[in-house]
mmCIF file of C-alpha atoms and ligand atoms in Angstrom:
data_model
loop_
_atom_site.group_PDB
_atom_site.id
_atom_site.type_symbol
_atom_site.label_atom_id
_atom_site.label_comp_id
_atom_site.label_asym_id
_atom_site.label_seq_id
_atom_site.Cartn_x
_atom_site.Cartn_y
_atom_site.Cartn_z
ATOM 1 C CA MET K 1 23.688 0.545 19.865
ATOM 2 C CA ASN K 2 24.134 -1.903 17.115
ATOM 3 C CA LEU K 3 21.491 -0.755 14.650
ATOM 4 C CA ARG K 4 21.905 -4.026 12.835
ATOM 5 C CA GLU K 5 21.066 -6.090 15.687
ATOM 6 C CA ARG K 6 18.516 -3.915 16.865
ATOM 7 C CA SER K 7 16.784 -3.967 13.502
ATOM 8 C CA ILE K 8 16.656 -7.724 13.578
ATOM 9 C CA ASP K 9 14.978 -7.702 16.848
ATOM 10 C CA VAL K 10 12.383 -5.017 15.860
ATOM 11 C CA VAL K 11 11.337 -7.332 12.991
ATOM 12 C CA LEU K 12 11.200 -10.364 15.128
ATOM 13 C CA ASP K 13 9.404 -8.697 17.878
ATOM 14 C CA ASN K 14 6.846 -7.753 15.500
ATOM 15 C CA GLN K 15 6.052 -11.000 13.743
ATOM 16 C CA THR K 16 2.817 -12.564 14.920
ATOM 17 C CA SER K 17 2.188 -16.178 16.028
ATOM 18 C CA ASN K 18 0.575 -16.795 12.409
ATOM 19 C CA GLY K 19 3.676 -15.432 10.625
ATOM 20 C CA ALA K 20 2.476 -11.917 9.687
ATOM 21 C CA PHE K 21 4.559 -8.721 10.201
ATOM 22 C CA ILE K 22 2.873 -5.904 12.142
ATOM 23 C CA ALA K 23 3.746 -2.488 10.222
ATOM 24 C CA SER K 24 4.110 -0.613 13.345
ATOM 25 C CA PRO K 25 3.364 -1.747 16.845
ATOM 26 C CA ASN K 26 2.526 1.776 18.643
ATOM 27 C CA PHE K 27 0.988 3.687 15.455
ATOM 28 C CA PRO K 28 -2.659 2.309 15.696
ATOM 29 C CA THR K 29 -3.471 2.684 11.987
ATOM 30 C CA TYR K 30 -0.516 0.530 11.201
ATOM 31 C CA ARG K 31 -1.058 -2.126 13.626
ATOM 32 C CA TYR K 32 -1.781 -4.310 10.607
ATOM 33 C CA SER K 33 -0.062 -6.210 8.189
ATOM 34 C CA TRP K 34 0.552 -5.363 4.622
ATOM 35 C CA PHE K 35 1.854 -7.763 1.940
ATOM 36 C CA ARG K 36 3.978 -4.711 0.543
ATOM 37 C CA ASP K 37 5.801 -3.954 3.789
ATOM 38 C CA GLY K 38 5.804 -7.722 4.615
ATOM 39 C CA ALA K 39 7.427 -8.947 1.498
ATOM 40 C CA PHE K 40 10.343 -6.616 2.061
ATOM 41 C CA ILE K 41 10.601 -7.261 5.561
ATOM 42 C CA ALA K 42 10.750 -11.281 4.737
ATOM 43 C CA TYR K 43 13.392 -10.329 2.136
ATOM 44 C CA SER K 44 15.412 -8.612 4.858
ATOM 45 C CA MET K 45 15.402 -11.555 7.090
ATOM 46 C CA ASP K 46 16.402 -13.952 4.338
ATOM 47 C CA VAL K 47 19.256 -11.454 3.887
ATOM 48 C CA VAL K 48 20.200 -11.801 7.298
ATOM 49 C CA GLY K 49 19.930 -15.494 7.370
ATOM 50 C CA GLU K 50 16.690 -15.443 9.513
ATOM 51 C CA HIS K 51 15.014 -17.984 6.977
ATOM 52 C CA ASP K 52 12.392 -19.393 9.765
ATOM 53 C CA SER K 53 10.988 -15.865 10.139
ATOM 54 C CA SER K 54 10.756 -15.376 6.401
ATOM 55 C CA GLY K 55 9.440 -18.960 5.929
ATOM 56 C CA ARG K 56 6.617 -18.347 8.445
ATOM 57 C CA PHE K 57 5.553 -15.033 6.751
ATOM 58 C CA HIS K 58 5.438 -16.618 3.420
ATOM 59 C CA GLU K 59 3.469 -19.396 4.593
ATOM 60 C CA TRP K 60 0.865 -16.957 6.503
ATOM 61 C CA VAL K 61 0.564 -15.373 2.947
ATOM 62 C CA ALA K 62 -0.158 -18.549 1.042
ATOM 63 C CA THR K 63 -2.629 -19.679 3.613
ATOM 64 C CA ARG K 64 -4.400 -16.084 3.407
ATOM 65 C CA ILE K 65 -4.400 -16.270 -0.486
ATOM 66 C CA CYS K 66 -5.871 -19.711 -0.653
ATOM 67 C CA ALA K 67 -8.595 -18.783 1.873
ATOM 68 C CA MET K 68 -9.261 -15.738 -0.594
ATOM 69 C CA GLU K 69 -9.673 -18.125 -3.550
ATOM 70 C CA SER K 70 -13.301 -17.419 -4.096
ATOM 71 C CA THR K 71 -12.413 -13.560 -4.388
ATOM 72 C CA VAL K 72 -9.584 -14.285 -6.729
ATOM 73 C CA GLU K 73 -12.086 -16.331 -8.980
ATOM 74 C CA SER K 74 -14.986 -13.765 -8.916
ATOM 75 C CA VAL K 75 -12.477 -10.827 -9.792
ATOM 76 C CA ILE K 76 -11.208 -12.767 -12.696
ATOM 77 C CA GLU K 77 -14.635 -13.579 -13.920
ATOM 78 C CA ALA K 78 -15.907 -10.093 -13.767
ATOM 79 C CA VAL K 79 -12.737 -8.858 -15.916
ATOM 80 C CA ARG K 80 -13.640 -11.556 -18.413
ATOM 81 C CA THR K 81 -17.084 -10.685 -18.803
ATOM 82 C CA GLY K 82 -16.660 -6.924 -18.514
ATOM 83 C CA ARG K 83 -18.586 -6.724 -15.364
ATOM 84 C CA PRO K 84 -17.357 -3.600 -13.291
ATOM 85 C CA LEU K 85 -15.999 -4.362 -9.911
ATOM 86 C CA GLY K 86 -16.804 -2.343 -6.812
ATOM 87 C CA PRO K 87 -14.083 -1.229 -4.333
ATOM 88 C CA ASP K 88 -14.845 -4.015 -1.909
ATOM 89 C CA GLU K 89 -14.503 -6.681 -4.230
ATOM 90 C CA PHE K 90 -10.706 -6.858 -4.683
ATOM 91 C CA LEU K 91 -8.109 -8.769 -2.356
ATOM 92 C CA HIS K 92 -7.406 -6.531 0.780
ATOM 93 C CA THR K 93 -4.148 -4.634 1.406
ATOM 94 C CA ARG K 94 -4.250 -4.628 5.316
ATOM 95 C CA TYR K 95 -4.766 -7.431 7.445
ATOM 96 C CA ALA K 96 -5.433 -7.529 11.073
ATOM 97 C CA PRO K 97 -2.959 -9.335 13.403
ATOM 98 C CA SER K 98 -5.435 -12.276 13.563
ATOM 99 C CA GLY K 99 -4.830 -12.788 9.944
ATOM 100 C CA GLU K 100 -8.044 -11.791 8.615
ATOM 101 C CA PRO K 101 -8.562 -9.063 6.109
ATOM 102 C CA ALA K 102 -8.880 -5.615 8.012
ATOM 103 C CA ASP K 103 -12.802 -4.970 7.937
ATOM 104 C CA GLU K 104 -13.118 -1.228 7.470
ATOM 105 C CA ASP K 105 -12.867 1.549 4.956
ATOM 106 C CA TRP K 106 -9.474 1.477 3.292
ATOM 107 C CA PRO K 107 -8.082 1.971 -0.275
ATOM 108 C CA ASN K 108 -7.916 -1.721 -0.524
ATOM 109 C CA HIS K 109 -7.251 -2.191 -4.229
ATOM 110 C CA GLN K 110 -3.271 -2.147 -4.534
ATOM 111 C CA LEU K 111 -1.472 -4.644 -6.753
ATOM 112 C CA ASP K 112 2.052 -4.133 -6.111
ATOM 113 C CA GLY K 113 2.233 -5.852 -2.659
ATOM 114 C CA PHE K 114 1.249 -9.060 -4.550
ATOM 115 C CA GLY K 115 3.770 -8.725 -7.048
ATOM 116 C CA THR K 116 6.428 -7.760 -4.570
ATOM 117 C CA TRP K 117 5.463 -11.016 -2.542
ATOM 118 C CA LEU K 118 6.013 -13.344 -5.406
ATOM 119 C CA TRP K 119 9.409 -11.607 -6.047
ATOM 120 C CA ALA K 120 10.280 -11.836 -2.278
ATOM 121 C CA PHE K 121 8.949 -15.488 -2.442
ATOM 122 C CA GLU K 122 11.417 -16.529 -5.149
ATOM 123 C CA GLN K 123 14.078 -14.634 -3.323
ATOM 124 C CA HIS K 124 13.334 -16.741 -0.158
ATOM 125 C CA LEU K 125 13.168 -20.206 -1.780
ATOM 126 C CA ALA K 126 16.689 -19.548 -3.471
ATOM 127 C CA MET K 127 18.381 -18.097 -0.390
ATOM 128 C CA SER K 128 16.753 -20.750 2.027
ATOM 129 C CA GLU K 129 17.191 -23.563 -0.519
ATOM 130 C CA ARG K 130 13.599 -24.686 0.161
ATOM 131 C CA ALA K 131 11.168 -25.861 -2.440
ATOM 132 C CA PRO K 132 7.294 -24.392 -2.289
ATOM 133 C CA THR K 133 4.699 -26.305 -0.192
ATOM 134 C CA PRO K 134 1.530 -27.162 -1.943
ATOM 135 C CA SER K 135 -0.373 -24.257 -0.580
ATOM 136 C CA GLN K 136 2.375 -21.776 -1.505
ATOM 137 C CA SER K 137 2.347 -23.171 -5.203
ATOM 138 C CA GLN K 138 -1.272 -22.784 -5.229
ATOM 139 C CA ALA K 139 -1.159 -19.110 -3.826
ATOM 140 C CA MET K 140 1.443 -18.337 -6.303
ATOM 141 C CA LYS K 141 -0.853 -19.591 -9.143
ATOM 142 C CA LEU K 142 -3.940 -17.721 -7.828
ATOM 143 C CA ILE K 143 -1.904 -14.410 -7.503
ATOM 144 C CA VAL K 144 -0.601 -14.632 -10.904
ATOM 145 C CA GLU K 145 -3.802 -15.124 -12.276
ATOM 146 C CA TYR K 146 -5.061 -12.181 -10.211
ATOM 147 C CA LEU K 147 -2.121 -9.963 -11.578
ATOM 148 C CA GLU K 148 -2.626 -10.974 -15.366
ATOM 149 C CA ALA K 149 -6.280 -10.027 -15.006
ATOM 150 C CA LEU K 150 -5.900 -6.427 -13.409
ATOM 151 C CA TRP K 151 -2.371 -5.320 -14.169
ATOM 152 C CA ASP K 152 -3.660 -2.648 -16.755
ATOM 153 C CA GLN K 153 -6.299 -1.197 -14.639
ATOM 154 C CA PRO K 154 -6.121 1.637 -12.209
ATOM 155 C CA CYS K 155 -5.305 0.879 -8.680
ATOM 156 C CA TYR K 156 -4.019 2.677 -5.515
ATOM 157 C CA ASP K 157 -0.340 2.924 -5.445
ATOM 158 C CA CYS K 158 2.131 2.031 -3.027
ATOM 159 C CA TRP K 159 1.502 5.125 -0.755
ATOM 160 C CA GLU K 160 -2.292 4.082 -1.084
ATOM 161 C CA GLU K 161 -3.295 7.195 -3.245
ATOM 162 C CA HIS K 162 -4.521 7.877 -6.742
ATOM 163 C CA GLY K 163 -6.702 4.929 -7.180
ATOM 164 C CA ASP K 164 -7.647 6.258 -10.731
ATOM 165 C CA LYS K 165 -4.193 5.876 -12.193
ATOM 166 C CA VAL K 166 -1.843 3.072 -13.446
ATOM 167 C CA HIS K 167 1.375 3.425 -11.537
ATOM 168 C CA THR K 168 4.790 3.038 -12.788
ATOM 169 C CA TYR K 169 6.013 1.512 -9.652
ATOM 170 C CA THR K 170 2.974 -0.954 -9.473
ATOM 171 C CA LEU K 171 3.487 -2.229 -12.844
ATOM 172 C CA SER K 172 7.319 -2.797 -12.165
ATOM 173 C CA ALA K 173 6.468 -4.637 -9.078
ATOM 174 C CA VAL K 174 3.767 -6.695 -10.852
ATOM 175 C CA GLN K 175 6.117 -7.532 -13.664
ATOM 176 C CA ALA K 176 8.849 -8.610 -11.141
ATOM 177 C CA GLY K 177 6.269 -11.093 -9.567
ATOM 178 C CA LEU K 178 5.357 -12.490 -12.788
ATOM 179 C CA ARG K 179 8.904 -13.035 -13.943
ATOM 180 C CA ALA K 180 9.696 -14.687 -10.403
ATOM 181 C CA PHE K 181 6.862 -17.047 -11.073
ATOM 182 C CA GLY K 182 8.197 -17.855 -14.565
ATOM 183 C CA ARG K 183 11.430 -18.602 -13.401
ATOM 184 C CA LEU K 184 10.152 -20.868 -10.628
ATOM 185 C CA THR K 185 7.675 -22.819 -12.917
ATOM 186 C CA ASN K 186 9.608 -22.475 -16.297
ATOM 187 C CA SER K 187 6.567 -20.512 -17.848
ATOM 188 C CA THR K 188 6.159 -17.236 -19.654
ATOM 189 C CA SER K 189 3.474 -14.571 -19.365
ATOM 190 C CA SER K 190 2.623 -12.259 -22.064
ATOM 191 C CA VAL K 191 2.047 -9.544 -19.546
ATOM 192 C CA VAL K 192 5.606 -9.365 -18.705
ATOM 193 C CA ASP K 193 6.546 -7.937 -22.153
ATOM 194 C CA ALA K 194 3.180 -5.860 -22.196
ATOM 195 C CA ILE K 195 4.302 -4.201 -19.026
ATOM 196 C CA ALA K 196 7.673 -3.446 -20.483
ATOM 197 C CA GLU K 197 6.274 -1.803 -23.565
ATOM 198 C CA HIS K 198 3.860 0.098 -21.604
ATOM 199 C CA ILE K 199 6.585 1.545 -19.264
ATOM 200 C CA GLU K 200 8.911 2.425 -22.006
ATOM 201 C CA GLY K 201 6.285 3.753 -24.346
ATOM 202 C CA SER K 202 3.966 5.725 -21.823
ATOM 203 C CA LEU K 203 5.961 6.288 -18.744
ATOM 204 C CA ILE K 204 8.981 8.285 -19.583
ATOM 205 C CA GLU K 205 8.685 12.199 -19.797
ATOM 206 C CA ASP K 206 11.589 14.329 -20.423
ATOM 207 C CA GLY K 207 14.004 11.346 -20.363
ATOM 208 C CA ARG K 208 13.086 9.908 -16.908
ATOM 209 C CA TYR K 209 10.543 7.563 -15.585
ATOM 210 C CA VAL K 210 7.205 9.330 -13.785
ATOM 211 C CA LYS K 211 4.853 8.415 -11.134
ATOM 212 C CA PHE K 212 2.064 7.697 -13.862
ATOM 213 C CA ALA K 213 1.368 8.869 -17.314
ATOM 214 C CA GLY K 214 1.041 12.631 -17.380
ATOM 215 C CA ALA K 215 2.133 13.143 -13.765
ATOM 216 C CA GLY K 216 5.300 15.113 -15.058
ATOM 217 C CA MET K 217 7.005 14.441 -11.806
ATOM 218 C CA VAL K 218 9.100 11.628 -10.344
ATOM 219 C CA ASP K 219 8.357 9.528 -7.095
ATOM 220 C CA ALA K 220 10.946 8.093 -5.030
ATOM 221 C CA SER K 221 9.524 4.624 -5.352
ATOM 222 C CA LEU K 222 10.702 4.582 -8.957
ATOM 223 C CA VAL K 223 14.018 3.551 -7.360
ATOM 224 C CA GLY K 224 12.377 0.078 -7.457
ATOM 225 C CA LEU K 225 12.209 -0.201 -11.143
ATOM 226 C CA ALA K 226 15.939 -0.717 -11.131
ATOM 227 C CA VAL K 227 16.453 -2.307 -7.725
ATOM 228 C CA PRO K 228 15.053 -4.864 -6.814
ATOM 229 C CA TYR K 229 12.615 -5.499 -9.583
ATOM 230 C CA ALA K 230 15.135 -5.115 -12.381
ATOM 231 C CA SER K 231 12.268 -3.821 -14.949
ATOM 232 C CA VAL K 232 15.126 -1.921 -16.270
ATOM 233 C CA GLU K 233 18.933 -1.680 -16.469
ATOM 234 C CA PRO K 234 20.201 0.082 -13.148
ATOM 235 C CA SER K 235 22.808 2.017 -14.980
ATOM 236 C CA SER K 236 20.861 2.897 -18.072
ATOM 237 C CA PRO K 237 20.527 6.652 -19.147
ATOM 238 C CA VAL K 238 16.768 6.942 -18.159
ATOM 239 C CA VAL K 239 17.472 5.323 -14.567
ATOM 240 C CA ARG K 240 20.206 7.812 -14.130
ATOM 241 C CA ARG K 241 18.171 10.704 -14.979
ATOM 242 C CA THR K 242 15.533 9.459 -12.767
ATOM 243 C CA ILE K 243 17.794 9.056 -9.952
ATOM 244 C CA GLU K 244 19.292 12.516 -10.707
ATOM 245 C CA GLU K 245 15.685 13.832 -10.641
ATOM 246 C CA ILE K 246 14.769 12.241 -7.089
ATOM 247 C CA GLU K 247 18.096 13.732 -5.604
ATOM 248 C CA ALA K 248 17.262 17.157 -7.018
ATOM 249 C CA GLU K 249 13.642 17.254 -6.224
ATOM 250 C CA LEU K 250 13.232 15.111 -3.321
ATOM 251 C CA ARG K 251 16.424 15.129 -1.385
ATOM 252 C CA ALA K 252 17.642 18.442 0.017
ATOM 253 C CA THR K 253 18.578 17.559 3.596
ATOM 254 C CA GLY K 254 19.942 14.054 3.463
ATOM 255 C CA GLY K 255 16.679 12.219 3.842
ATOM 256 C CA VAL K 256 14.546 11.303 0.710
ATOM 257 C CA HIS K 257 10.851 12.564 0.503
ATOM 258 C CA ARG K 258 8.200 10.420 -1.447
ATOM 259 C CA PHE K 259 7.083 13.103 -4.033
ATOM 260 C CA ARG K 260 6.885 16.700 -4.383
ATOM 261 C CA THR K 261 3.376 17.113 -3.617
ATOM 262 C CA ASP K 262 3.238 14.934 -0.701
ATOM 263 C CA THR K 263 1.597 16.304 2.569
ATOM 264 C CA TYR K 264 1.080 13.431 4.868
ATOM 265 C CA TYR K 265 2.617 14.428 8.130
ATOM 266 C CA GLY K 266 3.718 17.270 6.117
ATOM 267 C CA GLY K 267 5.857 15.457 3.643
ATOM 268 C CA GLY K 268 8.909 14.192 5.624
ATOM 269 C CA GLU K 269 12.014 12.424 4.686
ATOM 270 C CA TRP K 270 11.293 8.597 4.693
ATOM 271 C CA VAL K 271 13.953 6.342 6.310
ATOM 272 C CA LEU K 272 12.924 3.553 3.967
ATOM 273 C CA LEU K 273 13.251 5.662 0.867
ATOM 274 C CA THR K 274 16.784 6.846 2.167
ATOM 275 C CA CYS K 275 17.719 3.091 2.423
ATOM 276 C CA TRP K 276 16.297 2.200 -0.829
ATOM 277 C CA LEU K 277 18.341 4.939 -2.506
ATOM 278 C CA ALA K 278 21.505 3.549 -0.688
ATOM 279 C CA TRP K 279 20.349 -0.078 -2.043
ATOM 280 C CA TYR K 280 20.370 1.285 -5.572
ATOM 281 C CA TYR K 281 23.948 3.222 -5.113
ATOM 282 C CA TYR K 282 25.378 0.195 -3.606
ATOM 283 C CA SER K 283 24.098 -1.978 -6.556
ATOM 284 C CA VAL K 284 25.853 0.166 -9.293
ATOM 285 C CA GLY K 285 28.777 0.576 -7.416
ATOM 286 C CA GLN K 286 28.391 4.010 -6.101
ATOM 287 C CA THR K 287 29.489 3.167 -2.550
ATOM 288 C CA LYS K 288 30.178 6.810 -1.435
ATOM 289 C CA LEU K 289 26.767 7.741 -2.258
ATOM 290 C CA GLY K 290 25.336 4.788 -0.626
ATOM 291 C CA ASP K 291 27.349 5.522 2.580
ATOM 292 C CA GLU K 292 26.174 8.977 2.653
ATOM 293 C CA CYS K 293 22.545 7.808 2.675
ATOM 294 C CA MET K 294 23.149 5.296 5.379
ATOM 295 C CA ALA K 295 24.984 7.903 7.426
ATOM 296 C CA TRP K 296 21.544 10.062 7.297
ATOM 297 C CA VAL K 297 19.620 7.091 8.301
ATOM 298 C CA GLU K 298 21.655 6.030 11.369
ATOM 299 C CA ALA K 299 21.490 9.736 12.604
ATOM 300 C CA GLN K 300 17.706 9.287 12.811
ATOM 301 C CA ALA K 301 17.793 6.343 15.199
ATOM 302 C CA THR K 302 16.114 7.058 18.685
ATOM 303 C CA ASP K 303 18.350 6.138 21.481
ATOM 304 C CA THR K 304 16.765 2.688 21.484
ATOM 305 C CA GLY K 305 17.793 2.144 18.057
ATOM 306 C CA ASP K 306 14.311 2.667 16.666
ATOM 307 C CA LEU K 307 13.749 3.880 13.139
ATOM 308 C CA PRO K 308 10.825 6.038 12.220
ATOM 309 C CA GLU K 309 8.556 5.902 9.213
ATOM 310 C CA GLN K 310 9.636 9.506 8.463
ATOM 311 C CA VAL K 311 11.337 12.526 9.834
ATOM 312 C CA VAL K 312 9.479 15.634 9.823
ATOM 313 C CA ALA K 313 12.389 18.094 10.762
ATOM 314 C CA ASN K 314 12.270 19.494 7.179
ATOM 315 C CA PRO K 315 8.671 18.764 5.736
ATOM 316 C CA LEU K 316 7.737 19.635 2.166
ATOM 317 C CA ASP K 317 4.635 21.172 3.654
ATOM 318 C CA PRO K 318 4.948 22.309 7.375
ATOM 319 C CA GLU K 319 1.137 23.053 7.756
ATOM 320 C CA PHE K 320 0.321 19.607 7.399
ATOM 321 C CA VAL K 321 2.283 18.003 10.138
ATOM 322 C CA GLN K 322 0.031 18.971 13.029
ATOM 323 C CA PRO K 323 -3.080 18.113 11.496
ATOM 324 C CA TRP K 324 -1.954 14.575 10.878
ATOM 325 C CA ARG K 325 -0.344 14.268 14.609
ATOM 326 C CA ASP K 326 -3.930 15.500 15.763
ATOM 327 C CA ARG K 327 -5.702 12.739 13.638
ATOM 328 C CA TRP K 328 -3.453 9.784 13.918
ATOM 329 C CA GLY K 329 -0.980 10.702 16.701
ATOM 330 C CA PRO K 330 2.886 10.919 16.217
ATOM 331 C CA GLU K 331 4.749 9.750 13.440
ATOM 332 C CA ALA K 332 4.936 5.840 13.252
ATOM 333 C CA ASN K 333 8.174 4.716 15.238
ATOM 334 C CA PRO K 334 9.420 2.194 14.798
ATOM 335 C CA LEU K 335 8.177 1.343 11.506
ATOM 336 C CA VAL K 336 9.203 -2.358 10.923
ATOM 337 C CA TRP K 337 9.792 -1.453 7.069
ATOM 338 C CA SER K 338 12.191 0.952 7.789
ATOM 339 C CA HIS K 339 14.302 -1.530 9.947
ATOM 340 C CA ALA K 340 13.918 -3.944 6.758
ATOM 341 C CA MET K 341 15.221 -1.685 4.283
ATOM 342 C CA TYR K 342 17.961 -0.634 6.615
ATOM 343 C CA LEU K 343 19.143 -4.445 6.818
ATOM 344 C CA ILE K 344 18.834 -4.940 3.274
ATOM 345 C CA ALA K 345 20.949 -1.645 2.361
ATOM 346 C CA ASP K 346 23.352 -2.647 5.235
ATOM 347 C CA SER K 347 24.087 -6.075 3.574
ATOM 348 C CA MET K 348 25.065 -4.454 0.571
ATOM 349 C CA ARG K 349 27.903 -2.285 2.022
HETATM 350 C C1 LIG U 1 2.414 3.862 3.171
HETATM 351 C C2 LIG U 1 2.191 2.429 2.840
HETATM 352 C C3 LIG U 1 2.663 1.494 3.907
HETATM 353 C C4 LIG U 1 2.085 1.621 5.086
HETATM 354 C C5 LIG U 1 2.393 0.750 6.233
HETATM 355 C C6 LIG U 1 1.336 4.000 4.563
HETATM 356 O O1 LIG U 1 1.387 5.218 5.154
HETATM 357 O O2 LIG U 1 1.978 4.845 2.383
HETATM 358 O O3 LIG U 1 3.385 2.374 1.679
HETATM 359 O O4 LIG U 1 2.499 0.088 3.411
HETATM 360 O O5 LIG U 1 1.961 2.921 5.573
HETATM 361 O O6 LIG U 1 3.603 0.907 6.533
#
């Protein structure tokens, strides 16, 4: 089984006719498309040269965002006038295979996916040597205005939790998106510097980045600050300390956990995070450490070459494995984002 080839197939098989990527085909809760997962998946397609696939995803995003222009405008107006926004007034996070926003109770207000989309879109344009279509340009503009209006307000994090906090990872993703837009349009946003000040001023504790102010703990998604968002220098002392802490707190048996208090399916080891750490190590030239992460990931593939969301052989909190299986079924497998991160890290070897 060639895991690279299989991963490309898994991604392509899970792209709908309108361009969206389904997060996981046989885990009902994930039979939807997320901008966060989708942006990384699209980037993985650019990395392996499947630009038509990534291009179709970006066109789907642009069409969706343009269709939600009135939502964007009403949110911006509310922020401008100080009108409090209800949970149903924000752009959605999950989209049905039809392309429409999923219509159910979900922690919908999550900003990181939009920032990551802008970042991945700039990468797509560069790698495929394409120029944005009019609808893509319009979608970028709308999302930039949306992010500039909301960046300093609480929203759910990339794990769809803690909706009352401002998250370090989310800020970094938003900043990366705004910087990508700035490069594409020769413009600058004052929010880019404001985010940098906020991260350096309030989100470092004990010499390392934290999940959110006062959290006192790391979250494995903090790797994203260095790679790919480049909010901070990957080899800076604070990043190094953060990586050491992730290794010490969240990586005992090979795979990377999300955060110490995770109870989702018991808090297993996440394939995509282990690939992400490999991506970081390869970026800073620590090849051996990257290879170790990738060896663990490869050992988790099923006989058919599928990669799950998480492996629960060594959960942080074993009592929570079965309750989640009873509620939502076995762990998601394959998770398309896991395959995407494998492809990205693999391309760095
Ligand atoms: C994760 C999200 C992800 C979603 C779909 C959730 O459990 O927390 O980060 O976007 O699954 O893969």
